[in-house]
Structures are given as C-alpha cells and as structure tokens.
Coordinates of C-alpha atoms in Angstrom, one line a residue:
Chain A
M1 CA 18.8 37.4 -23.2
S2 CA 15.6 35.4 -23.2
Q3 CA 14.8 33.4 -20.2
R4 CA 14.2 29.6 -20.2
P5 CA 13.8 27.0 -17.6
A6 CA 17.1 25.7 -16.1
N7 CA 16.3 22.2 -17.2
A8 CA 15.7 23.1 -20.9
D9 CA 18.5 22.1 -23.3
S10 CA 19.3 24.4 -26.1
A11 CA 17.5 24.0 -29.3
L12 CA 20.6 22.6 -31.0
V13 CA 21.0 19.8 -28.5
Q14 CA 17.4 19.0 -28.7
G15 CA 17.4 18.9 -32.5
V16 CA 20.5 16.6 -32.6
V17 CA 19.1 14.2 -30.1
L18 CA 15.8 13.9 -31.9
A19 CA 17.5 13.6 -35.3
V20 CA 19.7 10.7 -34.0
M21 CA 16.6 9.1 -32.4
A22 CA 14.6 9.4 -35.7
A23 CA 17.4 8.1 -37.8
F24 CA 18.0 5.1 -35.5
L25 CA 14.2 4.2 -35.3
G26 CA 14.0 4.5 -39.1
L27 CA 16.9 2.3 -39.7
V28 CA 16.2 -0.3 -37.1
L29 CA 12.5 -0.5 -36.9
I30 CA 10.6 1.3 -39.7
L31 CA 12.7 0.3 -42.7
P32 CA 12.7 -3.4 -42.0
M33 CA 9.0 -3.3 -41.4
A34 CA 8.4 -1.5 -44.6
T35 CA 10.7 -4.0 -46.4
V36 CA 8.5 -6.9 -45.3
F37 CA 5.3 -5.3 -46.8
Y38 CA 7.2 -4.1 -49.9
E39 CA 8.6 -7.5 -50.6
A40 CA 5.3 -9.2 -49.9
L41 CA 3.6 -7.0 -52.5
R42 CA 6.3 -6.8 -55.0
K43 CA 4.5 -9.0 -57.6
G44 CA 1.2 -7.5 -56.8
W45 CA -1.7 -8.6 -54.4
A46 CA -2.5 -11.9 -56.1
P47 CA 0.7 -13.9 -55.3
A48 CA 0.6 -12.6 -51.7
L49 CA -3.0 -13.5 -51.1
E50 CA -2.3 -16.9 -52.7
A51 CA 0.6 -17.5 -50.4
I52 CA -1.5 -16.8 -47.3
Q53 CA -4.3 -19.0 -48.7
N54 CA -2.0 -21.9 -49.3
P55 CA -3.2 -24.9 -47.2
D56 CA 0.1 -25.2 -45.2
A57 CA -0.1 -21.4 -44.4
I58 CA -3.7 -21.7 -43.3
S59 CA -2.7 -24.6 -41.0
A60 CA 0.3 -22.5 -39.7
I61 CA -2.1 -19.6 -39.0
K62 CA -4.5 -21.9 -37.2
L63 CA -1.8 -23.5 -35.1
T64 CA -0.4 -20.0 -34.2
L65 CA -3.8 -18.7 -33.1
I66 CA -4.5 -22.0 -31.2
T67 CA -1.2 -21.8 -29.4
A68 CA -1.9 -18.2 -28.4
A69 CA -5.4 -19.2 -27.3
I70 CA -3.9 -21.8 -24.9
T71 CA -1.0 -19.7 -23.8
V72 CA -2.5 -16.3 -22.9
P73 CA -5.4 -17.6 -20.7
F74 CA -3.0 -19.9 -18.9
N75 CA -0.3 -17.1 -18.3
A76 CA -3.0 -14.6 -17.4
V77 CA -4.3 -16.9 -14.6
F78 CA -0.8 -17.8 -13.3
G79 CA 0.5 -14.3 -13.7
V80 CA -2.2 -13.0 -11.6
C81 CA -1.6 -15.6 -9.0
A82 CA 2.2 -15.0 -8.9
A83 CA 1.8 -11.2 -8.8
W84 CA -0.8 -11.5 -6.0
A85 CA 1.4 -13.7 -3.9
V86 CA 4.5 -11.5 -4.5
A87 CA 2.9 -8.1 -4.1
K88 CA 0.3 -8.6 -1.3
H89 CA 2.1 -11.2 0.9
E90 CA 5.3 -11.8 2.9
F91 CA 6.7 -15.2 2.8
P92 CA 10.2 -16.8 2.9
G93 CA 11.7 -17.3 -0.6
K94 CA 9.8 -14.3 -2.0
S95 CA 12.9 -12.8 -3.8
F96 CA 13.7 -16.3 -5.2
L97 CA 10.2 -16.5 -6.6
I98 CA 10.6 -13.0 -8.3
T99 CA 13.9 -14.2 -9.8
L100 CA 12.2 -17.4 -11.1
I101 CA 9.4 -15.3 -12.7
D102 CA 12.1 -13.4 -14.7
L103 CA 14.0 -16.7 -15.6
P104 CA 12.3 -17.0 -19.1
F105 CA 13.5 -13.4 -20.0
S106 CA 17.1 -14.4 -19.3
V107 CA 17.2 -17.9 -20.6
S108 CA 17.7 -18.4 -24.4
P109 CA 14.3 -19.6 -25.9
V110 CA 16.3 -22.4 -27.7
V111 CA 17.5 -23.6 -24.3
A112 CA 13.9 -23.5 -23.1
G113 CA 12.8 -25.6 -26.1
L114 CA 15.6 -28.1 -25.5
I115 CA 14.7 -28.5 -21.8
Y116 CA 11.2 -29.8 -23.0
V117 CA 12.9 -32.0 -25.5
L118 CA 15.1 -33.6 -22.7
I119 CA 12.1 -34.2 -20.5
F120 CA 9.4 -35.3 -23.0
G121 CA 11.3 -36.3 -26.0
A122 CA 11.7 -40.0 -27.2
Q123 CA 15.0 -40.2 -25.6
G124 CA 14.0 -38.1 -22.6
W125 CA 13.0 -38.9 -19.0
F126 CA 9.3 -39.5 -19.7
G127 CA 9.9 -40.5 -23.4
E128 CA 9.4 -44.2 -23.1
W129 CA 6.3 -43.8 -20.8
L130 CA 4.8 -41.3 -23.1
I131 CA 5.2 -43.6 -26.2
D132 CA 3.8 -46.6 -24.3
H133 CA 0.7 -44.5 -23.5
D134 CA 0.6 -42.9 -27.0
I135 CA 0.8 -39.4 -25.8
K136 CA 2.6 -37.0 -28.0
I137 CA 4.1 -33.9 -26.5
I138 CA 7.3 -33.1 -28.5
F139 CA 6.6 -32.5 -32.3
A140 CA 3.0 -31.9 -31.5
L141 CA 0.7 -29.1 -30.2
P142 CA 1.3 -29.8 -26.4
G143 CA 5.1 -29.3 -26.7
I144 CA 4.6 -26.0 -28.8
A145 CA 2.1 -24.7 -26.2
L146 CA 4.4 -25.6 -23.4
A147 CA 7.5 -24.0 -24.9
T148 CA 5.4 -20.8 -25.7
I149 CA 4.0 -20.7 -22.1
F150 CA 7.5 -20.8 -20.7
V151 CA 8.8 -18.0 -22.9
T152 CA 5.8 -15.6 -22.2
F153 CA 5.3 -16.4 -18.7
P154 CA 6.8 -13.2 -17.2
F155 CA 4.7 -10.7 -19.3
V156 CA 1.5 -10.7 -17.2
A157 CA 3.2 -11.2 -13.8
R158 CA 5.8 -8.4 -14.6
E159 CA 3.2 -6.0 -15.5
L160 CA 1.1 -6.6 -12.5
I161 CA 3.6 -6.9 -9.6
P162 CA 4.6 -3.0 -9.6
L163 CA 1.1 -2.0 -9.9
M164 CA -0.2 -4.3 -7.1
Q165 CA 2.8 -3.3 -4.9
E166 CA 2.0 0.3 -5.3
Q167 CA -1.7 -0.2 -4.5
G168 CA -0.7 -2.0 -1.2
V169 CA -3.1 -4.0 0.8
D170 CA -5.1 -1.3 2.5
E171 CA -8.2 -1.8 0.4
E172 CA -8.2 -5.4 0.7
E173 CA -7.8 -5.2 4.5
A174 CA -10.6 -2.6 4.6
A175 CA -12.8 -5.0 2.6
V176 CA -12.0 -7.9 5.0
S177 CA -12.7 -5.8 8.1
L178 CA -16.0 -4.9 6.4
G179 CA -16.9 -8.6 6.5
A180 CA -16.0 -9.6 2.9
S181 CA -14.7 -13.1 2.3
G182 CA -11.3 -13.7 0.6
L183 CA -12.9 -14.5 -2.8
R184 CA -15.3 -11.5 -2.6
T185 CA -12.4 -9.2 -1.7
F186 CA -10.5 -10.4 -4.8
W187 CA -13.5 -10.0 -7.2
S188 CA -14.7 -6.7 -5.7
V189 CA -11.6 -4.9 -4.8
T190 CA -8.3 -6.4 -6.2
A191 CA -9.5 -7.4 -9.7
P192 CA -11.1 -4.1 -10.6
N193 CA -8.0 -2.3 -9.5
I194 CA -5.7 -4.4 -11.7
R195 CA -7.9 -4.7 -14.9
W196 CA -6.2 -2.3 -17.0
G197 CA -2.6 -3.6 -16.1
L198 CA -3.9 -7.2 -16.7
L199 CA -5.3 -6.3 -20.2
Y200 CA -1.9 -4.6 -21.0
G201 CA 0.1 -7.7 -19.9
V202 CA -2.2 -10.0 -21.8
L203 CA -1.8 -8.1 -25.0
L204 CA 2.0 -8.1 -24.6
C205 CA 1.8 -11.8 -23.8
N206 CA -0.3 -12.5 -26.9
A207 CA 2.0 -10.5 -29.2
R208 CA 5.0 -12.6 -28.0
A209 CA 3.1 -15.9 -28.0
M210 CA 2.3 -15.4 -31.8
G211 CA 5.7 -14.4 -32.7
E212 CA 7.7 -16.9 -30.7
F213 CA 10.3 -18.7 -32.8
G214 CA 13.4 -20.2 -31.0
A215 CA 11.8 -22.4 -28.3
V216 CA 8.9 -23.5 -30.7
S217 CA 11.4 -24.3 -33.4
V218 CA 13.1 -26.9 -31.2
V219 CA 10.0 -28.7 -30.0
S220 CA 7.9 -28.4 -33.2
G221 CA 9.7 -30.8 -35.7
H222 CA 8.6 -28.5 -38.6
I223 CA 6.2 -30.9 -40.0
R224 CA 4.3 -29.0 -42.7
G225 CA 0.7 -28.6 -42.3
L226 CA 0.8 -30.1 -38.9
T227 CA 3.3 -28.5 -36.5
N228 CA 4.5 -25.4 -38.2
T229 CA 3.5 -22.1 -36.6
M230 CA 3.6 -18.9 -38.6
P231 CA 7.2 -17.8 -37.8
L232 CA 8.4 -21.5 -38.6
H233 CA 6.4 -21.3 -41.9
V234 CA 8.1 -18.0 -42.8
E235 CA 11.5 -19.6 -42.2
I236 CA 10.7 -22.6 -44.4
L237 CA 9.4 -20.6 -47.4
Y238 CA 12.4 -18.3 -47.1
N239 CA 14.8 -21.2 -47.1
E240 CA 12.9 -22.4 -50.3
Y241 CA 13.5 -19.2 -52.1
D242 CA 9.8 -18.4 -52.0
F243 CA 10.3 -14.8 -51.1
V244 CA 6.9 -13.5 -51.9
G245 CA 5.4 -16.3 -49.8
A246 CA 7.7 -15.8 -46.9
F247 CA 7.2 -12.1 -46.8
S248 CA 3.4 -12.4 -47.3
V249 CA 3.1 -14.6 -44.2
A250 CA 5.6 -12.4 -42.4
A251 CA 3.5 -9.4 -43.3
L252 CA 0.4 -11.1 -41.9
L253 CA 2.3 -11.8 -38.7
C254 CA 3.4 -8.2 -38.5
G255 CA -0.3 -7.2 -39.0
L256 CA -1.3 -9.2 -36.1
A257 CA 1.4 -7.5 -33.9
I258 CA 0.4 -4.2 -35.1
V259 CA -3.2 -4.8 -34.2
T260 CA -2.2 -5.9 -30.7
L261 CA 0.0 -2.7 -30.3
A262 CA -2.7 -0.4 -31.6
L263 CA -5.1 -2.1 -29.0
K264 CA -2.5 -1.5 -26.3
T265 CA -2.2 2.2 -27.3
L266 CA -5.8 2.6 -27.3
L267 CA -5.8 1.2 -23.7
E268 CA -3.2 3.7 -22.7
I269 CA -5.4 6.5 -23.9
L270 CA -8.5 5.1 -22.1
Q271 CA -6.8 4.2 -18.9
P272 CA -5.6 7.4 -17.1
Q273 CA -8.9 8.3 -15.4
T274 CA -9.2 4.9 -13.7
R275 CA -5.7 4.3 -12.9
R276 CA -5.2 7.4 -10.9
P277 CA -4.4 6.4 -7.3
G278 CA -7.2 6.9 -4.8
H279 CA -5.4 9.3 -2.5
Chain B
M1 CA -19.0 -3.5 23.9
T2 CA -16.1 -4.0 26.5
I3 CA -12.8 -5.1 25.2
S4 CA -10.4 -7.0 27.2
I5 CA -6.8 -7.4 26.1
Q6 CA -4.8 -9.9 28.2
S7 CA -0.9 -10.2 28.0
V8 CA -0.8 -9.9 24.2
A9 CA 2.5 -10.5 22.6
K10 CA 3.5 -10.1 19.0
S11 CA 6.8 -9.8 17.2
F12 CA 8.0 -9.3 13.6
G13 CA 10.9 -11.3 13.0
R14 CA 13.2 -10.6 15.9
F15 CA 11.7 -7.3 16.6
P16 CA 9.1 -7.5 19.4
A17 CA 6.2 -5.2 18.6
L18 CA 4.0 -6.0 21.6
N19 CA 5.5 -7.3 24.9
G20 CA 2.7 -8.7 26.9
V21 CA 0.1 -5.8 26.7
S22 CA -3.0 -5.9 29.0
L23 CA -5.7 -3.3 28.6
E24 CA -9.4 -3.0 29.6
I25 CA -11.7 -0.7 27.5
A26 CA -15.1 0.2 28.8
D27 CA -18.3 0.1 26.8
G28 CA -18.8 3.4 24.9
E29 CA -15.4 4.6 25.8
L30 CA -13.2 6.8 23.5
L31 CA -9.6 5.6 24.1
A32 CA -6.4 6.9 22.6
L33 CA -3.4 4.7 22.1
L34 CA -0.5 7.2 22.2
G35 CA 3.2 6.5 21.6
P36 CA 6.1 7.3 19.4
S37 CA 6.6 5.3 16.1
G38 CA 7.6 1.9 16.7
S39 CA 5.8 1.7 20.1
G40 CA 3.5 -1.1 19.0
K41 CA 0.3 1.1 19.1
T42 CA -0.7 0.2 15.5
T43 CA 0.0 -3.4 16.0
L44 CA -2.2 -3.4 19.0
L45 CA -5.0 -1.7 17.1
R46 CA -4.6 -4.2 14.2
A47 CA -4.6 -7.1 16.7
I48 CA -8.0 -5.9 18.0
A49 CA -9.2 -5.7 14.5
G50 CA -8.1 -9.2 13.6
L51 CA -5.7 -7.9 10.9
E52 CA -2.7 -9.3 13.0
F53 CA -2.9 -12.3 15.2
P54 CA -0.9 -12.3 18.5
E55 CA 1.5 -15.0 19.3
S56 CA 0.3 -15.2 22.9
G57 CA -2.3 -13.6 25.1
Q58 CA -6.1 -13.1 24.5
I59 CA -8.4 -10.5 23.2
L60 CA -12.0 -10.6 24.5
F61 CA -15.0 -8.8 23.2
D62 CA -17.8 -8.7 25.9
G63 CA -16.0 -11.6 27.6
Q64 CA -16.0 -13.7 24.5
D65 CA -12.7 -14.9 23.2
M66 CA -12.0 -13.4 19.8
T67 CA -8.2 -14.0 19.6
Q68 CA -8.4 -16.4 16.5
V69 CA -11.6 -15.0 15.0
S70 CA -10.9 -13.5 11.5
A71 CA -11.3 -9.8 10.8
A72 CA -14.3 -10.5 8.6
D73 CA -16.2 -12.1 11.5
R74 CA -15.4 -9.5 14.3
R75 CA -17.7 -6.7 13.1
V76 CA -15.3 -3.9 13.7
G77 CA -15.1 -0.8 11.9
F78 CA -11.6 0.1 10.8
V79 CA -10.4 3.5 9.5
F80 CA -7.1 3.6 7.8
Q81 CA -4.6 6.5 7.9
Q82 CA -4.5 6.5 4.1
Y83 CA -8.4 6.2 3.8
A84 CA -8.1 2.9 1.8
L85 CA -11.4 3.8 0.0
F86 CA -12.2 1.6 -2.9
R87 CA -11.0 3.7 -5.7
H88 CA -13.1 2.2 -8.5
M89 CA -16.4 2.6 -6.4
S90 CA -18.5 5.7 -5.8
V91 CA -18.7 7.2 -2.3
A92 CA -22.2 5.6 -1.9
R93 CA -21.0 2.2 -3.0
N94 CA -18.0 2.5 -0.7
I95 CA -20.3 3.1 2.3
A96 CA -22.7 0.4 1.3
F97 CA -19.9 -2.3 0.7
G98 CA -20.1 -3.7 4.3
L99 CA -23.8 -4.2 4.0
E100 CA -23.7 -5.5 0.4
V101 CA -21.1 -8.4 1.1
R102 CA -23.5 -9.9 3.7
K103 CA -25.1 -13.1 2.8
G104 CA -28.7 -14.3 2.9
A105 CA -31.0 -13.0 5.6
D106 CA -28.3 -10.9 7.2
R107 CA -28.3 -8.7 4.0
P108 CA -30.5 -5.7 4.2
S109 CA -32.8 -4.9 1.1
K110 CA -31.6 -2.6 -1.6
A111 CA -33.9 0.2 -0.3
A112 CA -32.7 -0.3 3.3
I113 CA -29.0 -0.1 2.2
Q114 CA -29.7 3.1 0.3
A115 CA -31.5 4.6 3.3
R116 CA -28.5 3.7 5.5
V117 CA -26.1 5.3 3.1
E118 CA -28.1 8.5 3.0
E119 CA -28.3 8.5 6.8
L120 CA -24.4 8.1 7.1
L121 CA -23.7 10.6 4.4
K122 CA -25.7 13.1 6.5
L123 CA -23.9 12.1 9.8
V124 CA -20.5 12.8 8.2
E125 CA -22.0 16.0 6.5
L126 CA -21.4 14.8 2.9
D127 CA -25.0 14.9 1.8
G128 CA -25.3 14.9 -2.0
L129 CA -21.7 13.6 -2.6
G130 CA -22.7 9.9 -2.8
G131 CA -22.1 9.8 -6.7
R132 CA -18.6 11.1 -6.4
Y133 CA -15.5 9.0 -6.7
P134 CA -12.7 9.1 -4.0
S135 CA -10.3 10.8 -6.4
Q136 CA -12.8 13.8 -6.7
L137 CA -12.8 14.4 -2.9
S138 CA -10.4 16.3 -0.7
G139 CA -8.5 14.4 2.1
G140 CA -10.8 15.4 4.8
Q141 CA -13.8 14.4 2.7
R142 CA -12.2 11.0 2.0
Q143 CA -11.6 10.4 5.7
R144 CA -15.3 11.2 6.4
V145 CA -16.2 8.6 3.8
A146 CA -13.9 6.1 5.4
L147 CA -15.6 6.9 8.7
A148 CA -19.1 6.5 7.3
R149 CA -18.1 3.2 5.6
A150 CA -16.8 1.8 8.9
L151 CA -20.0 2.9 10.7
A152 CA -22.2 1.4 8.1
V153 CA -21.9 -2.2 9.5
D154 CA -22.9 -1.0 13.0
P155 CA -19.5 -2.1 14.4
S156 CA -19.1 -3.3 17.9
V157 CA -16.0 -1.2 18.1
L158 CA -14.6 1.5 15.9
L159 CA -10.9 1.4 15.3
L160 CA -8.9 4.3 13.7
D161 CA -5.3 4.2 12.7
E162 CA -3.8 7.7 12.9
P163 CA -7.0 8.9 11.3
F164 CA -5.9 12.5 11.0
G165 CA -2.2 11.9 10.2
A166 CA -2.4 12.7 6.5
L167 CA -4.5 15.8 6.8
D168 CA -3.4 19.4 7.2
A169 CA -3.7 21.2 10.6
T170 CA -7.0 23.0 10.0
V171 CA -8.8 20.0 8.6
R172 CA -7.4 17.9 11.4
K173 CA -8.8 20.2 14.2
S174 CA -12.3 20.3 12.7
L175 CA -12.3 16.6 12.0
R176 CA -11.2 15.9 15.6
K177 CA -14.3 17.7 16.9
E178 CA -16.3 15.8 14.3
L179 CA -15.1 12.4 15.6
R180 CA -16.0 13.4 19.1
R181 CA -19.5 14.5 17.9
I182 CA -20.0 11.2 16.1
H183 CA -18.8 9.1 19.0
D184 CA -21.1 10.9 21.3
A185 CA -24.1 10.5 18.8
T186 CA -23.5 6.8 18.2
G187 CA -22.1 5.7 21.5
V188 CA -19.8 3.1 19.8
T189 CA -16.7 2.0 21.7
T190 CA -14.0 3.7 19.9
I191 CA -10.1 3.3 19.9
F192 CA -7.8 5.4 18.0
V193 CA -4.0 5.4 17.4
T194 CA -2.0 8.6 17.4
H195 CA 1.5 9.8 18.0
D196 CA 0.2 13.4 18.7
Q197 CA -0.2 13.9 22.4
E198 CA -2.3 17.0 21.9
E199 CA -4.7 15.1 19.8
A200 CA -5.0 12.3 22.4
L201 CA -5.4 14.6 25.3
E202 CA -8.0 16.7 23.5
L203 CA -10.1 14.0 22.2
A204 CA -10.0 10.8 24.3
D205 CA -11.8 9.9 27.6
R206 CA -8.7 8.0 28.5
V207 CA -5.2 7.6 27.0
A208 CA -3.1 4.5 27.0
I209 CA 0.6 5.4 26.5
L210 CA 2.9 2.8 24.9
N211 CA 6.6 2.7 24.4
L212 CA 8.7 -0.4 23.2
G213 CA 5.6 -2.6 23.0
V214 CA 4.7 -2.1 26.7
I215 CA 1.9 0.1 28.2
Q216 CA 3.5 2.7 30.3
Q217 CA 0.4 4.3 31.7
V218 CA -3.4 4.3 31.2
G219 CA -5.4 7.2 32.6
T220 CA -7.6 10.2 31.9
P221 CA -5.9 13.0 30.0
S222 CA -5.3 15.1 33.3
E223 CA -4.0 11.9 35.1
V224 CA -1.4 11.2 32.5
H225 CA -0.5 14.9 32.1
D226 CA -0.3 15.9 35.9
A227 CA 0.6 12.5 37.4
P228 CA 2.9 10.8 34.9
A229 CA 3.8 7.3 36.1
N230 CA 7.4 7.4 34.8
A231 CA 10.0 9.5 33.1
F232 CA 8.9 8.3 29.6
V233 CA 5.3 9.5 30.1
C234 CA 6.4 12.8 31.6
G235 CA 8.8 13.4 28.7
F236 CA 6.2 12.4 26.1
V237 CA 3.0 13.9 27.2
G238 CA 3.1 17.7 27.3
E239 CA 6.0 20.0 27.1
A240 CA 8.7 19.8 29.9
N241 CA 12.2 21.0 30.7
R242 CA 14.4 18.1 31.4
L243 CA 17.1 18.3 34.0
E244 CA 19.7 15.5 34.7
G245 CA 21.0 15.5 38.2
E246 CA 21.4 13.6 41.4
V247 CA 19.2 12.8 44.5
R248 CA 20.8 12.8 47.9
G249 CA 18.6 12.6 51.2
G250 CA 15.4 13.7 49.6
R251 CA 16.8 16.7 47.6
F252 CA 17.3 16.8 43.9
R253 CA 20.3 18.8 42.8
S254 CA 21.3 19.9 39.2
G255 CA 23.9 22.7 39.1
D256 CA 22.5 25.6 41.1
I257 CA 18.9 24.4 41.0
E258 CA 17.8 22.4 44.0
L259 CA 14.4 20.7 44.5
A260 CA 12.6 18.7 47.1
S261 CA 12.3 15.1 45.9
P262 CA 10.4 13.2 48.6
G263 CA 10.3 9.4 48.0
V264 CA 12.9 9.3 45.3
A265 CA 15.8 6.9 46.0
D266 CA 19.3 8.4 46.2
G267 CA 21.3 8.4 42.9
A268 CA 21.1 9.8 39.4
A269 CA 17.6 11.2 38.6
T270 CA 15.8 13.2 36.0
A271 CA 13.6 16.1 36.9
F272 CA 10.8 17.3 34.5
I273 CA 9.5 20.9 35.0
R274 CA 6.6 22.0 32.8
P275 CA 7.0 25.5 31.6
H276 CA 3.9 26.8 33.4
E277 CA 5.3 25.4 36.6
L278 CA 8.2 27.8 36.5
T279 CA 7.0 31.0 38.2
R280 CA 8.6 34.4 38.8
A281 CA 9.9 34.9 42.3
A282 CA 11.7 37.1 44.6
A283 CA 15.4 36.5 45.0
G284 CA 16.0 34.1 47.8
A285 CA 15.8 30.6 48.8
G286 CA 14.7 28.3 45.9
A287 CA 14.9 31.0 43.3
F288 CA 17.5 31.3 40.6
A289 CA 18.4 33.7 37.8
L290 CA 17.4 33.2 34.3
T291 CA 18.7 35.2 31.4
V292 CA 15.8 35.8 28.9
E293 CA 16.8 35.1 25.4
R294 CA 13.4 35.0 23.5
I295 CA 9.8 35.9 24.2
T296 CA 7.1 34.4 22.0
P297 CA 3.3 35.1 22.6
Q298 CA 1.2 31.9 22.5
G299 CA -2.5 32.8 23.3
P300 CA -3.0 33.6 27.0
V301 CA 0.7 33.1 27.8
L302 CA 4.1 34.3 26.9
H303 CA 6.6 31.7 26.1
V304 CA 10.0 32.6 27.5
E305 CA 13.2 31.0 26.7
G306 CA 16.3 31.7 28.8
R307 CA 19.4 30.3 30.2
T308 CA 20.5 29.7 33.8
A309 CA 23.7 30.9 35.2
D310 CA 25.4 27.8 34.3
G311 CA 24.2 28.0 30.7
R312 CA 21.3 25.4 30.7
R313 CA 18.3 26.3 28.5
L314 CA 14.9 26.4 30.2
E315 CA 11.5 27.3 28.9
A316 CA 8.8 29.0 30.9
A317 CA 5.3 30.1 30.3
F318 CA 4.2 33.3 32.2
A319 CA 0.6 34.8 32.1
R320 CA 0.3 37.6 29.6
A321 CA -2.0 39.7 31.7
G322 CA -0.4 42.8 33.3
G323 CA 2.7 42.7 31.2
L324 CA 6.1 41.3 32.0
G325 CA 8.3 44.2 32.6
F326 CA 11.3 42.5 31.0
Q327 CA 12.9 42.1 27.7
P328 CA 15.3 39.8 26.0
G329 CA 18.7 40.1 27.7
D330 CA 17.3 41.0 31.1
Q331 CA 17.6 38.6 34.1
V332 CA 14.6 37.5 36.0
Q333 CA 14.4 35.4 39.2
V334 CA 12.4 32.2 38.9
A335 CA 11.3 29.3 41.2
V336 CA 10.1 25.9 40.5
E337 CA 6.6 25.5 41.7
R338 CA 6.4 21.8 41.0
A339 CA 8.6 19.1 39.3
H340 CA 8.3 15.5 38.5
I341 CA 11.4 13.7 39.6
F342 CA 12.2 10.1 38.5
S343 CA 15.3 7.9 39.4
A344 CA 17.3 7.3 36.3

C-alpha cells in the first residue's frame, strides 16, 4: 500500500469536490458574466460603443465615478479612525460600536435609502428647511453620495480591525516611550503597518461604491442625464428593451469591477514580504 | 537618576493591580521586580514608564514629580517582552527613531545620529546588521536591537519588561550576562521585570518581590534568599520543602519532625527547609529517617528525593564529593540544619 498523509483525502473525493466547485462557479459566476459581454457584443462593436457614448450613458458614468470619488476617501478616513479606536483602545460601548460598524451589512440597502428620504426628503424631518434654503439632497448628488457612503462604510473598517488588533499596541507604545508625539506615532508606525490592508479595503469599498443599486435607486429619482448612476442606467435601458445598450453599460461596469479585483490580486501577490509579523 | 515610588495604587476595573506600592531605587542600580503573574510587577514598570497612570500616589525622578508626565516626555528607555521593533524599518532606523523624532535644536545632525547608531550596534554586538529588517533577525538579535533602540535616547532609566521571556534557555543566559555588562558600561539606572527568580537573583543588585499588588520584600539577592521576610517570599525565592505544622512553646512540630522556632507565636505554622539545609546525621535527637526514592546529579550536588516515615516527600541536596554510600530504596538519617518558620 502506498503511504499518504493522514489528512489527505482520496483522489475520488478530491475530484468530486473540485468538480462540484467548478460547476457551481461556472453556473453562478462565469456564465452570467460571459452572458453580459456576449449580449453587449451580439450586434458587433459599433452598437455597443454607441450605447456607451450616448450622452445619458456618459452622464451616468461620470456620476458613478464622482460618487466613488466622494465615497472612497470619506470611508477610508472614517474607516481608519473607527478601526484605530476599536483595535488600539479600551472604552465603554466598544462592542456596541463594532456592531454599529456592521450595521450597513445587515440592513437592506433599500431601507438605507429610505432612511435618507425620510430625513431629507420633501416630506421628511428637514424637508421644509432644506427647500427654504434651496439645498437639494434627495434626488441629487449629495443624497446619492450619502446612501453610497452608508452602504460601503464597513469595508475599510472591517479590513483594518483584525489587522490592527493582531499588531497590538506594542509598537505604538515603543514609539511614545522614545519621545514621539501621537501624530508622529501614527504616521511613522501605525500607518506604514496598515498600508496594504488599507489599500485592500479601499479597493473593495470602491468596487461596491460603483456597483451600489438599491440605496441609490431610492434616493436618486432616476432623472436621466442628471441623477442616474451606471447601475440605474442599466436598469432603465433594460426596461426599455434596449438590450444591447443595457448590456454594454453593464459590461463596462463589470470591466471596472474586474480592474479593481485585478488590482486587489496584484496587491496580494506583492504584500507578503511586508505583512509578515515582526516577531 | 534616583526613582522614588510613593504609595502608588492602580486597578483595572475591580481588579487591584497595585495596592499602595512604595519603593526607592538608587542611582545606577540594577533592580529586579520579581513576582508571579498577576502580582502587579509589569503594571508598576509601566507606571514608571508613563504607559499607565496611577490612581493615587506619586512617582518622582530625582525628586521631581513625574506622576502625570506623559511617556514621551519622561525620557525612559523601555524594552518590551515581544521586542516591539518597528517591523517596516531597518535595524538602523529602529535605533535612530528616538533621536529622529526630536524637534528643533534637540535633534542631532544626520551624521551624529548615524555615529550613535554605529556605536550602539557595536555595544550590543550587532555591527554590520544595521541594514537588516527585524523579520530577518533571530529572537536574541531582536532583543539586542530593542535594547540599543532604548539606549539611543540616553534614557534616565532603562525599563525592561520580561526581556528574556520569549527566548530559549541558552540565548537567555548569554543575554543576561550581556545586560549586566551593558549596565556596568553605561551606568544607567535599570529596572527589569521577571517571574524567574534565578534570573532576578543572578542579575540584580537588589530584588523587589511583589505579590497581589504589594511589595513583600526588597533586598539584595542573598537577603531575600537567606532571610525571607515572610512565607510568600520564602516559598517563591529558591527551592524549599514546605511543611505544615504547629508551634507550641517555641517548638515547631509536624509529624515526627520537630524544630526549634524561637520567636514564632503559638498556633498553625509553615516551615520551609531548603534542600541544602537538610544534612546527613547520626541517628539520635533531631534526626529522622528518609527513604530514598530518586537520586539526580545536579552539578556539584546530588539531588535526593525521599519520603519520611509518615509518607511526606522531602528533597535534599548532598555534596557529591566522596560519594554517598546509598541507593534508591535505602534509608538515611537526616537532620534539619536550618529552617524558616512562619505563622500561618
């Protein structure tokens, strides 16, 4: 009999598990993605490019990029703050804060959008005051950005908390005992130790911010050329039976997500040397 | 720098870590804070560093009140058990850190910092390794870097938290000698925390023994070993056979063992007998029989484990010279040369 490690399963079991995984991934992930590109290019490159260059589409692409550009820096800063507070300090209500950070993951994005409508909408708490001062939040960029920030808030914090907890506070204490100020300690010790985790969280946050549909759908008002983001634009085109247009914009959205994930994978390859713990 | 700790108290939640601790540390002294885990020794060290702040009491450096001064302004060198080296910086930059964060005129020139780094690398015998990263060093080398980094700022006091705890026995031994050498070379007042009594006794000028947030005894290694202040110190420092018994009229009695116990109040008491304080004797007054079970050579002595007639286990250390003339299973007569007896 040939010898094999005790934890190695038989070739048959391995093969079956792998086959099931491959079939599942193919059916649920790869096939739909392929369909998007197939449908987009069904009538050739010209109609697809035309759909993307349509003024409404360009406006949707712009709005999506602007929303991501507002959301990602905001959540990066607040995610670092939240992770820093949770991982490096002890304070009453800490577990409550951790639960709160997870809230956007557990609340349906539609509900998140509705909350903002209830607060800032015309019939909402601040509705009248906002109309009096001619400030538009709902059915405008501020509302879309707020809803997106809400939905993508946990990504950076969730990525950093375990990393910072694992690193502990020894290095920070060492820096302080050597005479470094709090700010200097953060920039010289804390920040370099979390840079890869932060980048990773930012990329995930970015991918989600560009793709968010539910919350944005509630607060946007679907005004063509004004408050439509890419996911909303895809829906409108699809409902109008413009399949080539819908799938072309969807393919572009997929492309952005794939670029983000490729960057993420690249980071994972680059990262091990520096992430190795110092002891 | 002299350090004066006056009735310092600190608790974590409902758990009191320090219960009114007072301690004087002389300039240039090498002091060990010794105690079991949870005794408050690390909390005391961190309070001296300014990494914890006491709820009451004072900490004075050279007579100056430092109780509320932040760690950054105390100019202490702190060495952590897990090294706490900056993992993304080279060894040289780790050592230079304390000098580079200084502001304005306090900050030495680039060349001066580099010279200081070289000097410290030489002191801790790591010449030529300045360009390495912490992950490329062994545990012992990392702890040397941590020591050099702490010394770079010319600290008024060097504080070490279980500095050898994470190292294997051989490295620990050599690094102990190293610390003593560096202390003698720099003359900096040094306090280190340890739970290893052997380490404390071997290395320190004086040892402060803590238990339950209270200092039990402060003294030279021979004082705490040979004249323990209480039962805790006696049981914690050095090996000892522990006998529970009773004192009546200046005599301690435990089974068929009877010892003189001048000055100990009547009632339940504990006697501690160090293995080397059990000697072989002729049968007669004060001597009792020990049935030998196991003999282990330990350097110049033979460590003998045996049982008394009533079944209690005792350990003795007999000089190896001249042979013993008995084997496991034999009975020998022993007498207690000296015992430490404390009322329970």
